[in-house]
JSON list of C-alpha atoms in Angstrom, two decimals:
[
{"chain": "H", "resi": 296, "resn": "MET", "atom": "CA", "xyz": [137.97, 142.02, 53.69]},
{"chain": "H", "resi": 297, "resn": "GLU", "atom": "CA", "xyz": [136.30, 142.54, 57.02]},
{"chain": "H", "resi": 298, "resn": "SER", "atom": "CA", "xyz": [133.87, 145.42, 57.46]},
{"chain": "H", "resi": 299, "resn": "HIS", "atom": "CA", "xyz": [134.02, 147.77, 60.36]},
{"chain": "H", "resi": 300, "resn": "MET", "atom": "CA", "xyz": [130.68, 146.46, 61.62]},
{"chain": "H", "resi": 301, "resn": "GLU", "atom": "CA", "xyz": [131.97, 142.88, 61.79]},
{"chain": "H", "resi": 302, "resn": "ASN", "atom": "CA", "xyz": [134.64, 144.02, 64.22]},
{"chain": "H", "resi": 303, "resn": "ALA", "atom": "CA", "xyz": [132.26, 146.12, 66.35]},
{"chain": "H", "resi": 304, "resn": "LYS", "atom": "CA", "xyz": [131.58, 144.68, 69.76]},
{"chain": "H", "resi": 305, "resn": "ASP", "atom": "CA", "xyz": [128.05, 144.25, 71.06]},
{"chain": "H", "resi": 306, "resn": "PRO", "atom": "CA", "xyz": [127.67, 146.97, 73.67]},
{"chain": "H", "resi": 307, "resn": "ARG", "atom": "CA", "xyz": [125.49, 144.71, 75.83]},
{"chain": "H", "resi": 308, "resn": "PRO", "atom": "CA", "xyz": [127.23, 143.20, 78.85]},
{"chain": "H", "resi": 309, "resn": "THR", "atom": "CA", "xyz": [127.87, 139.51, 78.95]},
{"chain": "H", "resi": 310, "resn": "VAL", "atom": "CA", "xyz": [125.07, 137.40, 80.45]},
{"chain": "H", "resi": 311, "resn": "ASP", "atom": "CA", "xyz": [125.56, 135.91, 83.88]},
{"chain": "H", "resi": 312, "resn": "ALA", "atom": "CA", "xyz": [124.10, 132.44, 83.61]},
{"chain": "H", "resi": 313, "resn": "GLU", "atom": "CA", "xyz": [123.00, 132.58, 87.23]},
{"chain": "H", "resi": 314, "resn": "GLN", "atom": "CA", "xyz": [121.03, 135.77, 86.83]},
{"chain": "H", "resi": 315, "resn": "SER", "atom": "CA", "xyz": [117.53, 135.69, 85.42]},
{"chain": "H", "resi": 316, "resn": "LEU", "atom": "CA", "xyz": [116.36, 138.12, 82.75]},
{"chain": "H", "resi": 317, "resn": "LYS", "atom": "CA", "xyz": [114.00, 139.62, 85.32]},
{"chain": "H", "resi": 318, "resn": "ASP", "atom": "CA", "xyz": [116.89, 140.29, 87.72]},
{"chain": "H", "resi": 319, "resn": "ARG", "atom": "CA", "xyz": [118.97, 141.83, 84.92]},
{"chain": "H", "resi": 320, "resn": "VAL", "atom": "CA", "xyz": [116.10, 144.16, 83.94]},
{"chain": "H", "resi": 321, "resn": "TRP", "atom": "CA", "xyz": [115.61, 145.25, 87.58]},
{"chain": "H", "resi": 322, "resn": "ASP", "atom": "CA", "xyz": [119.38, 145.84, 87.88]},
{"chain": "H", "resi": 323, "resn": "ALA", "atom": "CA", "xyz": [119.24, 148.02, 84.73]},
{"chain": "H", "resi": 324, "resn": "LEU", "atom": "CA", "xyz": [116.39, 149.98, 86.31]},
{"chain": "H", "resi": 325, "resn": "ARG", "atom": "CA", "xyz": [118.51, 150.55, 89.45]},
{"chain": "H", "resi": 326, "resn": "GLU", "atom": "CA", "xyz": [120.98, 152.40, 87.26]},
{"chain": "H", "resi": 327, "resn": "CYS", "atom": "CA", "xyz": [118.36, 155.06, 86.38]},
{"chain": "H", "resi": 328, "resn": "TYR", "atom": "CA", "xyz": [118.14, 158.17, 88.49]},
{"chain": "H", "resi": 329, "resn": "ASP", "atom": "CA", "xyz": [115.92, 161.21, 88.72]},
{"chain": "H", "resi": 330, "resn": "PRO", "atom": "CA", "xyz": [118.50, 163.87, 87.98]},
{"chain": "H", "resi": 331, "resn": "GLU", "atom": "CA", "xyz": [117.17, 165.98, 90.83]},
{"chain": "H", "resi": 332, "resn": "ILE", "atom": "CA", "xyz": [117.37, 163.22, 93.43]},
{"chain": "H", "resi": 333, "resn": "PRO", "atom": "CA", "xyz": [120.40, 161.12, 94.20]},
{"chain": "H", "resi": 334, "resn": "VAL", "atom": "CA", "xyz": [118.47, 157.87, 94.56]},
{"chain": "H", "resi": 335, "resn": "ASN", "atom": "CA", "xyz": [117.65, 155.33, 91.84]},
{"chain": "H", "resi": 336, "resn": "ILE", "atom": "CA", "xyz": [114.12, 155.13, 90.49]},
{"chain": "H", "resi": 337, "resn": "VAL", "atom": "CA", "xyz": [113.52, 151.62, 91.96]},
{"chain": "H", "resi": 338, "resn": "ASP", "atom": "CA", "xyz": [114.42, 152.70, 95.49]},
{"chain": "H", "resi": 339, "resn": "LEU", "atom": "CA", "xyz": [112.38, 155.87, 95.09]},
{"chain": "H", "resi": 340, "resn": "GLY", "atom": "CA", "xyz": [109.40, 153.69, 94.38]},
{"chain": "H", "resi": 341, "resn": "LEU", "atom": "CA", "xyz": [108.76, 155.11, 90.92]},
{"chain": "H", "resi": 342, "resn": "VAL", "atom": "CA", "xyz": [108.62, 151.72, 89.17]},
{"chain": "H", "resi": 343, "resn": "TYR", "atom": "CA", "xyz": [105.08, 150.26, 89.57]},
{"chain": "H", "resi": 344, "resn": "GLU", "atom": "CA", "xyz": [105.29, 147.23, 87.26]},
{"chain": "H", "resi": 345, "resn": "VAL", "atom": "CA", "xyz": [107.67, 145.33, 84.96]},
{"chain": "H", "resi": 346, "resn": "VAL", "atom": "CA", "xyz": [106.21, 142.75, 82.57]},
{"chain": "H", "resi": 347, "resn": "ILE", "atom": "CA", "xyz": [108.60, 140.61, 80.55]},
{"chain": "H", "resi": 348, "resn": "ASP", "atom": "CA", "xyz": [107.41, 138.53, 77.56]},
{"chain": "H", "resi": 349, "resn": "ASP", "atom": "CA", "xyz": [110.31, 136.25, 76.81]},
{"chain": "H", "resi": 350, "resn": "SER", "atom": "CA", "xyz": [108.40, 133.63, 74.81]},
{"chain": "H", "resi": 351, "resn": "LEU", "atom": "CA", "xyz": [110.91, 134.04, 71.94]},
{"chain": "H", "resi": 352, "resn": "ALA", "atom": "CA", "xyz": [114.40, 133.24, 73.10]},
{"chain": "H", "resi": 353, "resn": "GLY", "atom": "CA", "xyz": [116.70, 136.21, 72.90]},
{"chain": "H", "resi": 354, "resn": "GLU", "atom": "CA", "xyz": [113.90, 138.56, 71.79]},
{"chain": "H", "resi": 355, "resn": "ALA", "atom": "CA", "xyz": [112.20, 139.64, 75.02]},
{"chain": "H", "resi": 356, "resn": "ASN", "atom": "CA", "xyz": [109.66, 142.45, 75.12]},
{"chain": "H", "resi": 357, "resn": "VAL", "atom": "CA", "xyz": [109.74, 144.47, 78.33]},
{"chain": "H", "resi": 358, "resn": "TYR", "atom": "CA", "xyz": [106.97, 146.75, 79.59]},
{"chain": "H", "resi": 359, "resn": "VAL", "atom": "CA", "xyz": [107.74, 149.22, 82.40]},
{"chain": "H", "resi": 360, "resn": "LYS", "atom": "CA", "xyz": [104.99, 151.12, 84.11]},
{"chain": "H", "resi": 361, "resn": "MET", "atom": "CA", "xyz": [106.35, 153.92, 86.28]},
{"chain": "H", "resi": 362, "resn": "THR", "atom": "CA", "xyz": [105.59, 157.31, 87.68]},
{"chain": "H", "resi": 363, "resn": "LEU", "atom": "CA", "xyz": [107.38, 160.48, 88.64]},
{"chain": "H", "resi": 364, "resn": "THR", "atom": "CA", "xyz": [107.69, 162.26, 91.92]},
{"chain": "H", "resi": 365, "resn": "ALA", "atom": "CA", "xyz": [105.29, 164.96, 90.62]},
{"chain": "H", "resi": 366, "resn": "PRO", "atom": "CA", "xyz": [103.04, 164.95, 87.52]},
{"chain": "H", "resi": 367, "resn": "GLY", "atom": "CA", "xyz": [104.54, 168.24, 86.25]},
{"chain": "H", "resi": 368, "resn": "CYS", "atom": "CA", "xyz": [108.14, 166.94, 86.51]},
{"chain": "H", "resi": 369, "resn": "GLY", "atom": "CA", "xyz": [109.93, 168.28, 83.47]},
{"chain": "H", "resi": 370, "resn": "MET", "atom": "CA", "xyz": [112.45, 165.47, 83.70]},
{"chain": "H", "resi": 371, "resn": "GLY", "atom": "CA", "xyz": [109.82, 162.80, 82.80]},
{"chain": "H", "resi": 372, "resn": "PRO", "atom": "CA", "xyz": [110.75, 162.30, 79.14]},
{"chain": "H", "resi": 373, "resn": "ILE", "atom": "CA", "xyz": [114.50, 162.22, 80.10]},
{"chain": "H", "resi": 374, "resn": "ILE", "atom": "CA", "xyz": [113.95, 159.60, 82.81]},
{"chain": "H", "resi": 375, "resn": "ALA", "atom": "CA", "xyz": [111.66, 157.51, 80.54]},
{"chain": "H", "resi": 376, "resn": "ASN", "atom": "CA", "xyz": [114.24, 157.59, 77.78]},
{"chain": "H", "resi": 377, "resn": "ASP", "atom": "CA", "xyz": [117.01, 156.54, 80.16]},
{"chain": "H", "resi": 378, "resn": "VAL", "atom": "CA", "xyz": [114.86, 153.67, 81.33]},
{"chain": "H", "resi": 379, "resn": "LYS", "atom": "CA", "xyz": [114.21, 152.54, 77.83]},
{"chain": "H", "resi": 380, "resn": "ARG", "atom": "CA", "xyz": [117.89, 152.81, 76.81]},
{"chain": "H", "resi": 381, "resn": "ARG", "atom": "CA", "xyz": [119.26, 150.97, 79.79]},
{"chain": "H", "resi": 382, "resn": "VAL", "atom": "CA", "xyz": [116.70, 148.16, 79.61]},
{"chain": "H", "resi": 383, "resn": "GLN", "atom": "CA", "xyz": [117.32, 147.73, 75.89]},
{"chain": "H", "resi": 384, "resn": "MET", "atom": "CA", "xyz": [120.95, 147.17, 76.67]},
{"chain": "H", "resi": 385, "resn": "VAL", "atom": "CA", "xyz": [120.12, 144.14, 78.70]},
{"chain": "H", "resi": 386, "resn": "ALA", "atom": "CA", "xyz": [121.10, 140.96, 76.85]},
{"chain": "H", "resi": 387, "resn": "ASP", "atom": "CA", "xyz": [118.04, 139.14, 75.38]},
{"chain": "H", "resi": 388, "resn": "VAL", "atom": "CA", "xyz": [115.83, 142.24, 75.34]},
{"chain": "H", "resi": 389, "resn": "LYS", "atom": "CA", "xyz": [114.55, 143.30, 71.97]},
{"chain": "H", "resi": 390, "resn": "ASN", "atom": "CA", "xyz": [111.83, 145.87, 72.64]},
{"chain": "H", "resi": 391, "resn": "VAL", "atom": "CA", "xyz": [110.99, 148.14, 75.56]},
{"chain": "H", "resi": 392, "resn": "ARG", "atom": "CA", "xyz": [107.85, 150.17, 76.24]},
{"chain": "H", "resi": 393, "resn": "VAL", "atom": "CA", "xyz": [107.72, 152.67, 79.07]},
{"chain": "H", "resi": 394, "resn": "ASP", "atom": "CA", "xyz": [104.49, 154.18, 80.23]},
{"chain": "H", "resi": 395, "resn": "LEU", "atom": "CA", "xyz": [104.38, 157.08, 82.68]},
{"chain": "H", "resi": 396, "resn": "VAL", "atom": "CA", "xyz": [101.32, 156.97, 84.84]},
{"chain": "H", "resi": 397, "resn": "PHE", "atom": "CA", "xyz": [100.11, 159.12, 87.72]},
{"chain": "H", "resi": 398, "resn": "ASP", "atom": "CA", "xyz": [97.58, 156.84, 89.34]},
{"chain": "H", "resi": 399, "resn": "PRO", "atom": "CA", "xyz": [98.33, 156.01, 92.04]},
{"chain": "H", "resi": 400, "resn": "ALA", "atom": "CA", "xyz": [100.18, 159.24, 92.72]},
{"chain": "H", "resi": 401, "resn": "TRP", "atom": "CA", "xyz": [103.66, 158.83, 94.07]},
{"chain": "H", "resi": 402, "resn": "ASN", "atom": "CA", "xyz": [104.29, 159.66, 97.74]},
{"chain": "H", "resi": 403, "resn": "PRO", "atom": "CA", "xyz": [107.39, 159.40, 99.96]},
{"chain": "H", "resi": 404, "resn": "GLY", "atom": "CA", "xyz": [105.96, 156.31, 101.64]},
{"chain": "H", "resi": 405, "resn": "MET", "atom": "CA", "xyz": [106.75, 154.41, 98.41]},
{"chain": "H", "resi": 406, "resn": "MET", "atom": "CA", "xyz": [110.45, 154.77, 98.94]},
{"chain": "H", "resi": 407, "resn": "SER", "atom": "CA", "xyz": [112.62, 151.95, 100.19]},
{"chain": "H", "resi": 408, "resn": "ASP", "atom": "CA", "xyz": [114.25, 152.13, 103.59]},
{"chain": "H", "resi": 409, "resn": "ALA", "atom": "CA", "xyz": [117.62, 152.49, 101.78]},
{"chain": "H", "resi": 410, "resn": "ALA", "atom": "CA", "xyz": [116.29, 155.55, 99.95]},
{"chain": "H", "resi": 411, "resn": "ARG", "atom": "CA", "xyz": [114.96, 157.14, 103.13]},
{"chain": "H", "resi": 412, "resn": "LEU", "atom": "CA", "xyz": [118.32, 156.58, 104.75]},
{"chain": "H", "resi": 413, "resn": "GLN", "atom": "CA", "xyz": [120.15, 158.06, 101.83]},
{"chain": "H", "resi": 414, "resn": "LEU", "atom": "CA", "xyz": [117.90, 161.13, 101.87]},
{"chain": "H", "resi": 415, "resn": "ASN", "atom": "CA", "xyz": [118.08, 161.44, 105.72]},
{"chain": "H", "resi": 416, "resn": "MET", "atom": "CA", "xyz": [114.33, 160.93, 106.03]},
{"chain": "H", "resi": 417, "resn": "PHE", "atom": "CA", "xyz": [114.42, 158.75, 109.17]}
]
């Protein structure tokens, strides 16, 4: 008799053999948004660093260092949890650590041109 768990599908998307783990992690980060701004956190310039330790095949540890648009932003824990959840869904990722930092302080100059266009800042 098969258990329910044996029939459960892995919620992680299938892996594109052409796309590196690094690219898949960055794509996952581009799916994260500050709920108050309609631009993803990568284009906003909130992600300062991504470190991937993939020395064990299929069990990568990912470290994300990021900031918020303002130190007092009440959405910080929600955004950090969304980052962790989305990156953990990337195939081959086992652990994710997200650190919120405020040095250097974020400023609008850190946004991509696409973000500036989207927010009519040109």
